PDB file of C-alpha atoms in Angstrom:
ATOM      1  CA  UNK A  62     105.213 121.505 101.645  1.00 43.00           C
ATOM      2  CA  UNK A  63     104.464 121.523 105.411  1.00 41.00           C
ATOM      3  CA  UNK A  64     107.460 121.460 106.989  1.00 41.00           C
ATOM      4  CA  UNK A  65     106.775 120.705 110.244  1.00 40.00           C
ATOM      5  CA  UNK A  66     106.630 116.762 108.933  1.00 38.00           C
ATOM      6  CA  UNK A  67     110.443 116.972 108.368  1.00 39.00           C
ATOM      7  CA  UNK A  68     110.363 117.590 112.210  1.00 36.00           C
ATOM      8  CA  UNK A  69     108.742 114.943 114.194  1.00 36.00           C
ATOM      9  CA  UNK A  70     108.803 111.626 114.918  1.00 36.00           C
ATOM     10  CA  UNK A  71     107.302 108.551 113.084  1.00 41.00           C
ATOM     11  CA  UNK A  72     104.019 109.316 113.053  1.00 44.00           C
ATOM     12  CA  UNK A  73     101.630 106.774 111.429  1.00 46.00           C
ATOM     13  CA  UNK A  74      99.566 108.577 108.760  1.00 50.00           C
ATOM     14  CA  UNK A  75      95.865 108.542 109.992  1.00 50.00           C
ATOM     15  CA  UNK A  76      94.280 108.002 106.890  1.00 47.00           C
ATOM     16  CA  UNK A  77      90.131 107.437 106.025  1.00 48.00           C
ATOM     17  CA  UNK A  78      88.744 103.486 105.314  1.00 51.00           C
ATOM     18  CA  UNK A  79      89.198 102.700 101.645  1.00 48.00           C
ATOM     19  CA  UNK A  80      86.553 103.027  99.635  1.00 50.00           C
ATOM     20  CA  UNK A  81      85.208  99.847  98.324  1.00 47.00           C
ATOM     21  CA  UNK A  82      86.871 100.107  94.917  1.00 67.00           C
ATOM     22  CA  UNK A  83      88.964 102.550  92.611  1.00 85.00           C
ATOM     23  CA  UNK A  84      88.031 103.464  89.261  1.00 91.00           C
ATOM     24  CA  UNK A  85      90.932 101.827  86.808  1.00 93.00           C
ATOM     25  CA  UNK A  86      90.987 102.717  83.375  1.00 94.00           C
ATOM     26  CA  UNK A  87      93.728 103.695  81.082  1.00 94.00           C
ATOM     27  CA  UNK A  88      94.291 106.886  82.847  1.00 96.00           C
ATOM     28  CA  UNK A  89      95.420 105.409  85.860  1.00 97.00           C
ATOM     29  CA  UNK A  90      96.005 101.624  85.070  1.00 96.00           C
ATOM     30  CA  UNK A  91      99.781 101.426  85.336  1.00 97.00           C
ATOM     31  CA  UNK A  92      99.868 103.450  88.610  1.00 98.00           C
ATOM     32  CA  UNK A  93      97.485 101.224  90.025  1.00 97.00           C
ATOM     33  CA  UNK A  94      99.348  98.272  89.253  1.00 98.00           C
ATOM     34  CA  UNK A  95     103.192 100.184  90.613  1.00 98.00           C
ATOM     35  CA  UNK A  96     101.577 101.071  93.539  1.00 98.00           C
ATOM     36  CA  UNK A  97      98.748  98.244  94.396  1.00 96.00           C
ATOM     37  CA  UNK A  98      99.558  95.409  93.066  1.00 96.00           C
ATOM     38  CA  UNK A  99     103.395  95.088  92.376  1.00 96.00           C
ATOM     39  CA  UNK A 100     105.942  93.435  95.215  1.00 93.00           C
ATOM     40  CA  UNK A 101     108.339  95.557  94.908  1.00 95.00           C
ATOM     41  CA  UNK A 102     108.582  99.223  95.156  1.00 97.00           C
ATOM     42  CA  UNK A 103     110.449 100.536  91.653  1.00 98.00           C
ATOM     43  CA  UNK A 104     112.704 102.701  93.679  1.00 98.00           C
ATOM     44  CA  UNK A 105     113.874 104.659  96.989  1.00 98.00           C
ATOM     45  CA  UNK A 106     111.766 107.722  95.834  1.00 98.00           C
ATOM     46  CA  UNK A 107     108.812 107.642  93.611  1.00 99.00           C
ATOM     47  CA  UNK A 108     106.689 110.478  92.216  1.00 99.00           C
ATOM     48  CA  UNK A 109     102.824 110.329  91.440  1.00 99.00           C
ATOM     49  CA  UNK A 110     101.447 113.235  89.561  1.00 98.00           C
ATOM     50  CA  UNK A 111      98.572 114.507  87.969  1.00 96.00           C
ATOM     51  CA  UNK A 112      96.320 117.354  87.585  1.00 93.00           C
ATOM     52  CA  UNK A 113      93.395 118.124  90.097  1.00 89.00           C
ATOM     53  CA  UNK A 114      90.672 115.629  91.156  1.00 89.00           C
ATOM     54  CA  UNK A 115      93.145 112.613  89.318  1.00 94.00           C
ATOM     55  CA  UNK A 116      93.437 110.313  92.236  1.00 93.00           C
ATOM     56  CA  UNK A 117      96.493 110.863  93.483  1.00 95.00           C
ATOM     57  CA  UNK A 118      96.009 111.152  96.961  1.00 94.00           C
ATOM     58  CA  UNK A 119      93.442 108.369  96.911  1.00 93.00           C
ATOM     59  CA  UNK A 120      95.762 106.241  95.353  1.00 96.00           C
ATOM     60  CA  UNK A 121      98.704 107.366  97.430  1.00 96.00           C
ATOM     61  CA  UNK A 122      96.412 106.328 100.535  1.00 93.00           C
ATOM     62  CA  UNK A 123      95.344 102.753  99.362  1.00 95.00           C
ATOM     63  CA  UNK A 124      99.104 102.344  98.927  1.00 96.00           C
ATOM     64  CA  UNK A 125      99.975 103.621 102.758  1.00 94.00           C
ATOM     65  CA  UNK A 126      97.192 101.150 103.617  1.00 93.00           C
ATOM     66  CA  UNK A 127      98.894  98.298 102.060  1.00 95.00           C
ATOM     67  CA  UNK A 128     102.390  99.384 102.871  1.00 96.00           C
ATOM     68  CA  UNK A 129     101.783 100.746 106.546  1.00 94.00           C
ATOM     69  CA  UNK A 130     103.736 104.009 105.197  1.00 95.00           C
ATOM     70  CA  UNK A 131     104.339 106.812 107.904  1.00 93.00           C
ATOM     71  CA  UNK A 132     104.766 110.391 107.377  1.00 84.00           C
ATOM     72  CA  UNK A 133     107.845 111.657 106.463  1.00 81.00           C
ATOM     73  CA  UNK A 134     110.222 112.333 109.563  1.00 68.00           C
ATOM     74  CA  UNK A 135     114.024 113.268 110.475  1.00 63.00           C
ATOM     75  CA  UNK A 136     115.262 109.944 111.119  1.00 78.00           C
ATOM     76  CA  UNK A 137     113.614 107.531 108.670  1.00 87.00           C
ATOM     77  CA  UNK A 138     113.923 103.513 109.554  1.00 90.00           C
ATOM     78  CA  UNK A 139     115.895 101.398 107.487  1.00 92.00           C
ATOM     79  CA  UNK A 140     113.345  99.732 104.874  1.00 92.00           C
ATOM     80  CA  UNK A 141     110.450 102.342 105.860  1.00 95.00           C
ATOM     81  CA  UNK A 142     107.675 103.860 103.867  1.00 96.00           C
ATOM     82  CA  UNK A 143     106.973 107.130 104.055  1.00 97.00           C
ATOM     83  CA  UNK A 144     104.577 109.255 102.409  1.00 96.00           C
ATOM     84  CA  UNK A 145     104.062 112.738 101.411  1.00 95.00           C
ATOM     85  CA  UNK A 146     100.799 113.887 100.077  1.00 94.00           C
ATOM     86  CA  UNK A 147     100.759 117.458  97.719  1.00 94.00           C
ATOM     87  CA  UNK A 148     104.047 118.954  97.905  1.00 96.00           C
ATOM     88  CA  UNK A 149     104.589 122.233  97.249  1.00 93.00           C
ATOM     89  CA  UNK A 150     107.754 124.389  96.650  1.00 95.00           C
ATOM     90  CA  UNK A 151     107.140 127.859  97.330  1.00 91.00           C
ATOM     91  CA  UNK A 152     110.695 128.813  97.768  1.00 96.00           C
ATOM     92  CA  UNK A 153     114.295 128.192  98.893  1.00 97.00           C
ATOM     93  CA  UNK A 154     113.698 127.446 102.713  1.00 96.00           C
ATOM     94  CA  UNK A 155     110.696 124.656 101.144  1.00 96.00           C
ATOM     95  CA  UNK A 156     113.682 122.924  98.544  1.00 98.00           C
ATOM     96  CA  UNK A 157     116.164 122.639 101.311  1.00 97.00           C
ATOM     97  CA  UNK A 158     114.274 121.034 103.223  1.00 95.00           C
ATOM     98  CA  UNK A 159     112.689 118.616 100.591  1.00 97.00           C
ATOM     99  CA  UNK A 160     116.453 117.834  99.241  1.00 97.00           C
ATOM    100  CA  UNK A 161     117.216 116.960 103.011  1.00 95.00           C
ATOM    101  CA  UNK A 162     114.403 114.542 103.328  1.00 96.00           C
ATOM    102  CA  UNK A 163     115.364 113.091 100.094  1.00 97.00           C
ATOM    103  CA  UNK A 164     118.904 112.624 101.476  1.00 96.00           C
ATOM    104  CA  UNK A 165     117.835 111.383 104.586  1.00 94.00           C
ATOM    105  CA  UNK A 166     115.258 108.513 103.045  1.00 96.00           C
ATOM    106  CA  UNK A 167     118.207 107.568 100.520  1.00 96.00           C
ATOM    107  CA  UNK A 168     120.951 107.047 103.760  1.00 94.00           C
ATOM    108  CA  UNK A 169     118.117 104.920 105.848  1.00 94.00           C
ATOM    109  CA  UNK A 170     117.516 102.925 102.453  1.00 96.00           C
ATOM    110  CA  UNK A 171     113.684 103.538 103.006  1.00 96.00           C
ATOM    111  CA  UNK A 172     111.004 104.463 100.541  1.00 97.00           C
ATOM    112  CA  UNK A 173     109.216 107.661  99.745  1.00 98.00           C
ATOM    113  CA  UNK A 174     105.978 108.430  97.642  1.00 98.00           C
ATOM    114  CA  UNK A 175     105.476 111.714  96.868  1.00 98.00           C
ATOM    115  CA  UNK A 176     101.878 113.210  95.125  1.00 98.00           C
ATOM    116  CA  UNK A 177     102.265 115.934  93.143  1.00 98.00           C
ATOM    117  CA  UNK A 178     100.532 117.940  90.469  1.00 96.00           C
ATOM    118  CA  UNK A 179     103.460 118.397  87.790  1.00 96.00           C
ATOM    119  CA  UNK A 180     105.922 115.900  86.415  1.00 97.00           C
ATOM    120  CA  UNK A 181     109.214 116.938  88.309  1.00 97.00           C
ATOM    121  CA  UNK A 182     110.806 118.034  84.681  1.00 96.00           C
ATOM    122  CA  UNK A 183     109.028 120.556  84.357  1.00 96.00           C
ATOM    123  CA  UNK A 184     109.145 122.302  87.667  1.00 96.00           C
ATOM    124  CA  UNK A 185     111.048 125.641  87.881  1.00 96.00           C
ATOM    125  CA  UNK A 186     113.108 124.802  90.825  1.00 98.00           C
ATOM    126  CA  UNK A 187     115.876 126.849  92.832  1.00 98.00           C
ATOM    127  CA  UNK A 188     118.212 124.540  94.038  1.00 98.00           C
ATOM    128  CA  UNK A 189     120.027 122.404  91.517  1.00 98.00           C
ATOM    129  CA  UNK A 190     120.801 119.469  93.680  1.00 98.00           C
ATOM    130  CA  UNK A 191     117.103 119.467  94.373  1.00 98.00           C
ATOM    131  CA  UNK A 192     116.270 119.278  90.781  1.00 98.00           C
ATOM    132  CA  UNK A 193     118.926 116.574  90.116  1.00 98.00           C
ATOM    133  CA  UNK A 194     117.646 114.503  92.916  1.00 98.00           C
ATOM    134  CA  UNK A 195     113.633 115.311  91.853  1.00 98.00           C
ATOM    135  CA  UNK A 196     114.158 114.291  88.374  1.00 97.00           C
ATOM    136  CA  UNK A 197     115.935 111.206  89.381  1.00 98.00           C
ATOM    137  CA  UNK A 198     113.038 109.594  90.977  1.00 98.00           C
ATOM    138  CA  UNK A 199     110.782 107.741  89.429  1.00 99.00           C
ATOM    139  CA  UNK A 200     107.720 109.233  87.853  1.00 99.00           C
ATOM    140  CA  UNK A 201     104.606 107.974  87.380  1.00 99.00           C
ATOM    141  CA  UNK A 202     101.485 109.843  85.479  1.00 98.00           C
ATOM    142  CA  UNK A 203      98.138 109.711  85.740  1.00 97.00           C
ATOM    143  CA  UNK A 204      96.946 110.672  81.922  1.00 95.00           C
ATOM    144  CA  UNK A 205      93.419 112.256  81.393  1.00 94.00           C
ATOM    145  CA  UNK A 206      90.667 109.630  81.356  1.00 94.00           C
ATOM    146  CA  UNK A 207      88.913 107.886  78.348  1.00 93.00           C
ATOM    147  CA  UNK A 208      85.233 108.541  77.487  1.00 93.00           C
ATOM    148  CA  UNK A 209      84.781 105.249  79.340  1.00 93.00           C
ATOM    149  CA  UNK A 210      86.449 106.277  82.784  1.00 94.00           C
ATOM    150  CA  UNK A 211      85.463 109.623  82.433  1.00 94.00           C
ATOM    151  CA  UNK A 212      81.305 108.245  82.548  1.00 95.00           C
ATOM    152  CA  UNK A 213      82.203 106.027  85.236  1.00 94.00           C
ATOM    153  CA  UNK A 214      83.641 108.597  87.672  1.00 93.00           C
ATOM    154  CA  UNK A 215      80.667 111.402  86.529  1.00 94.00           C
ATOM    155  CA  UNK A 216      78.393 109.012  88.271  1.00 94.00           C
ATOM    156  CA  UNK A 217      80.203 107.950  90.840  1.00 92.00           C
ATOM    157  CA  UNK A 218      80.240 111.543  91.950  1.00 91.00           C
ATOM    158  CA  UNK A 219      76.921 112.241  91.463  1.00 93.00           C
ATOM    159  CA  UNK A 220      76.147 109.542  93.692  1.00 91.00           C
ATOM    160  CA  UNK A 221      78.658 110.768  96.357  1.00 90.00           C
ATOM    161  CA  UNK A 222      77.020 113.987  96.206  1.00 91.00           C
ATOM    162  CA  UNK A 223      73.737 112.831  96.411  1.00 90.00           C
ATOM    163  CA  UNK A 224      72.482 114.260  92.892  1.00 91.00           C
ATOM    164  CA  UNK A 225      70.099 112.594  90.961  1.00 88.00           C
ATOM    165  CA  UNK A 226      70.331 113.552  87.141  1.00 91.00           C
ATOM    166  CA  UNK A 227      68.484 111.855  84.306  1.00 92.00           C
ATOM    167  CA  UNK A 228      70.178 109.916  81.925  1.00 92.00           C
ATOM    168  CA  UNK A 229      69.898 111.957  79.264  1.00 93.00           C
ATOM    169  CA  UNK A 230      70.948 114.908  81.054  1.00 92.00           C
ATOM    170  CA  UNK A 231      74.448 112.628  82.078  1.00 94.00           C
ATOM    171  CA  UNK A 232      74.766 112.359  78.373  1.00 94.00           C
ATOM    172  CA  UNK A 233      74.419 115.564  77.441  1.00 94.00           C
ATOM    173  CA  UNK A 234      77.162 116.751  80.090  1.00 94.00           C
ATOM    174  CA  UNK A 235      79.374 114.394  79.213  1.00 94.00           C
ATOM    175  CA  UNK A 236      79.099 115.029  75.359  1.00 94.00           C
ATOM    176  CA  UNK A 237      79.790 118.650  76.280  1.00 92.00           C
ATOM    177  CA  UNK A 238      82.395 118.920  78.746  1.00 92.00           C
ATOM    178  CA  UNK A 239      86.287 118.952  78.374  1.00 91.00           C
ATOM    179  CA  UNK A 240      87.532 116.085  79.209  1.00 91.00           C
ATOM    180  CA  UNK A 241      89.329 116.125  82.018  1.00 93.00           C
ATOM    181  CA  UNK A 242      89.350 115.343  85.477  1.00 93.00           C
ATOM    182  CA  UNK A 243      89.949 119.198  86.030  1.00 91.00           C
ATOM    183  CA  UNK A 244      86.807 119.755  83.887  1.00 92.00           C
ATOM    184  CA  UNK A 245      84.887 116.752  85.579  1.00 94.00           C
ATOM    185  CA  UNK A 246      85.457 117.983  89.893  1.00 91.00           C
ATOM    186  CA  UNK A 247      84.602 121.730  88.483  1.00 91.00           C
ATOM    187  CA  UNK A 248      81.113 120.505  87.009  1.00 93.00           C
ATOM    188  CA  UNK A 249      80.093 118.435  89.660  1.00 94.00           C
ATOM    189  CA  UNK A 250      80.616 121.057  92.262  1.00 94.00           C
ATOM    190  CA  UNK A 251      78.931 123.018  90.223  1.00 92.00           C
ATOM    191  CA  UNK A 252      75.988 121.120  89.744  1.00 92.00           C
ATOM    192  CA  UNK A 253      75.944 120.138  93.238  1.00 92.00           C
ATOM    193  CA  UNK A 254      76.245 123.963  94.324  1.00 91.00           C
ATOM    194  CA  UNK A 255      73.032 125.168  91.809  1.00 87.00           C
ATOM    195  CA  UNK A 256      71.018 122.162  92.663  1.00 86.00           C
ATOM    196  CA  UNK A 257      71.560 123.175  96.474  1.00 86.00           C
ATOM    197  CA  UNK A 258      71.276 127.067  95.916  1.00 83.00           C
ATOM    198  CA  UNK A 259      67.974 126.512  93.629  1.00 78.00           C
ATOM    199  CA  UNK A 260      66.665 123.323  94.784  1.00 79.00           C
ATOM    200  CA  UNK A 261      65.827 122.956  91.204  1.00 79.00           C
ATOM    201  CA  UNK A 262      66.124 119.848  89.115  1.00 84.00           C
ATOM    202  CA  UNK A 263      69.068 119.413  87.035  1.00 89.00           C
ATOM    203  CA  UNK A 264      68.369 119.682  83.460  1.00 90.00           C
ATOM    204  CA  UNK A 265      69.454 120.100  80.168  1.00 91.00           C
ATOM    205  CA  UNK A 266      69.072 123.901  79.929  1.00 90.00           C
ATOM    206  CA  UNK A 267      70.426 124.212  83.455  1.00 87.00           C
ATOM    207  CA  UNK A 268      74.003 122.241  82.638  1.00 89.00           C
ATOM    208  CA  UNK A 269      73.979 124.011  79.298  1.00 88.00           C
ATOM    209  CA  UNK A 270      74.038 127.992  81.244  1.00 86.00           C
ATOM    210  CA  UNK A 271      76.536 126.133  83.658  1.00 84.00           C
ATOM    211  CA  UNK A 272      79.311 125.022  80.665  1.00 84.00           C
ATOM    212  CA  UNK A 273      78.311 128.398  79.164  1.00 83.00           C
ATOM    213  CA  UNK A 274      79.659 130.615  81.803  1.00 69.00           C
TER     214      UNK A 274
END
């Protein structure tokens, strides 16, 4: 958790343009709709989590966007939303100040996302009255995606990196890999990373040594 965001004033959150869509499937679907689509917020602080390469901070930014959120600050407006993108507790000095900001959106009545990898149940925390106030929010999970989902977002990131793979060869991967979105950013990078190194097409016997190792 950076600290220093407990510190300053409202700061609007300077965030990149959307992209021109999100990948929904059942993964993701009722997070999309909380966030995106519903009027009303389900509560004064909400928590997205997921693993690694999920969505959460993509979908946490389409939902500043909509909501003109800020970043999290001492003195939070009454009816505000405030955002706050990967936190971390690494130890008591990072709770305090976490069960303070929680405190502080709760007086002003405001609204807080926070993105997170682990559902707050299962975090080992310090402080009790942290963990009584993280496990009171509401949670929402993002799930591991569906054969469908999974193909969808394997060449969408392919074509953000620029890689051009046969079909075959997509099918192949896909058949072979875990299925995860853990499993998914690690193979693309590494594709992306051999096919730069070697300058070498991407084939069948090349993704096969790459799930191998």
């Amino acid at each position: 958790m950076h600290d220093e965001s407990a510190s300053q004033a409202a700061l609007p959150l300077e965030l990149p343009d959307p992209p021109l869509h999100i990948v929904v499937g059942d993964a993701n679907r009722m997070a999309t709709r909380i966030l995106l689509e519903d009027a009303s917020f389900p509560a004064s602080v909400v928590i997205l989590h997921g693993e690694e390469g999920s969505g959460k901070t993509l979908l946490a930014q389409l939902w500043a966007q909509r909501v003109q959120a800020n970043m999290l600050d001492m003195m939070p407006r009454k009816g505000g939303y405030y955002l706050l993108d990967g936190l971390e507790l690494h130890d008591r000095d990072s709770e305090e100040a976490m069960f303070h900001a929680i405190n502080r959106i709760k007086g002003a009545e405001a609204y807080l996302l926070i993105t997170m990898r682990d559902h707050p149940s299962y975090v080992p925390y310090i402080l009790p009255d942290l963990a009584s106030r993280m496990r009171a929010a509401y949670p929402i999970g993002l799930t591991q995606p569906d054969d469908a989902m999974l193909r969808t977002l394997f060449l969408k990131r392919l074509y953000d990196k620029q890689l051009r793979v046969d079909e075959d060869v997509v099918d192949y991967c896909l058949a072979r890999m875990p299925r995860s979105f853990a499993a998914l950013h690690r193979v693309i990078e590494q594709l992306d990373a051999t096919a730069w190194q070697s300058q070498r097409k991407i084939t069948k016997p090349l993704v096969r040594t790459l799930l191998n190792d």
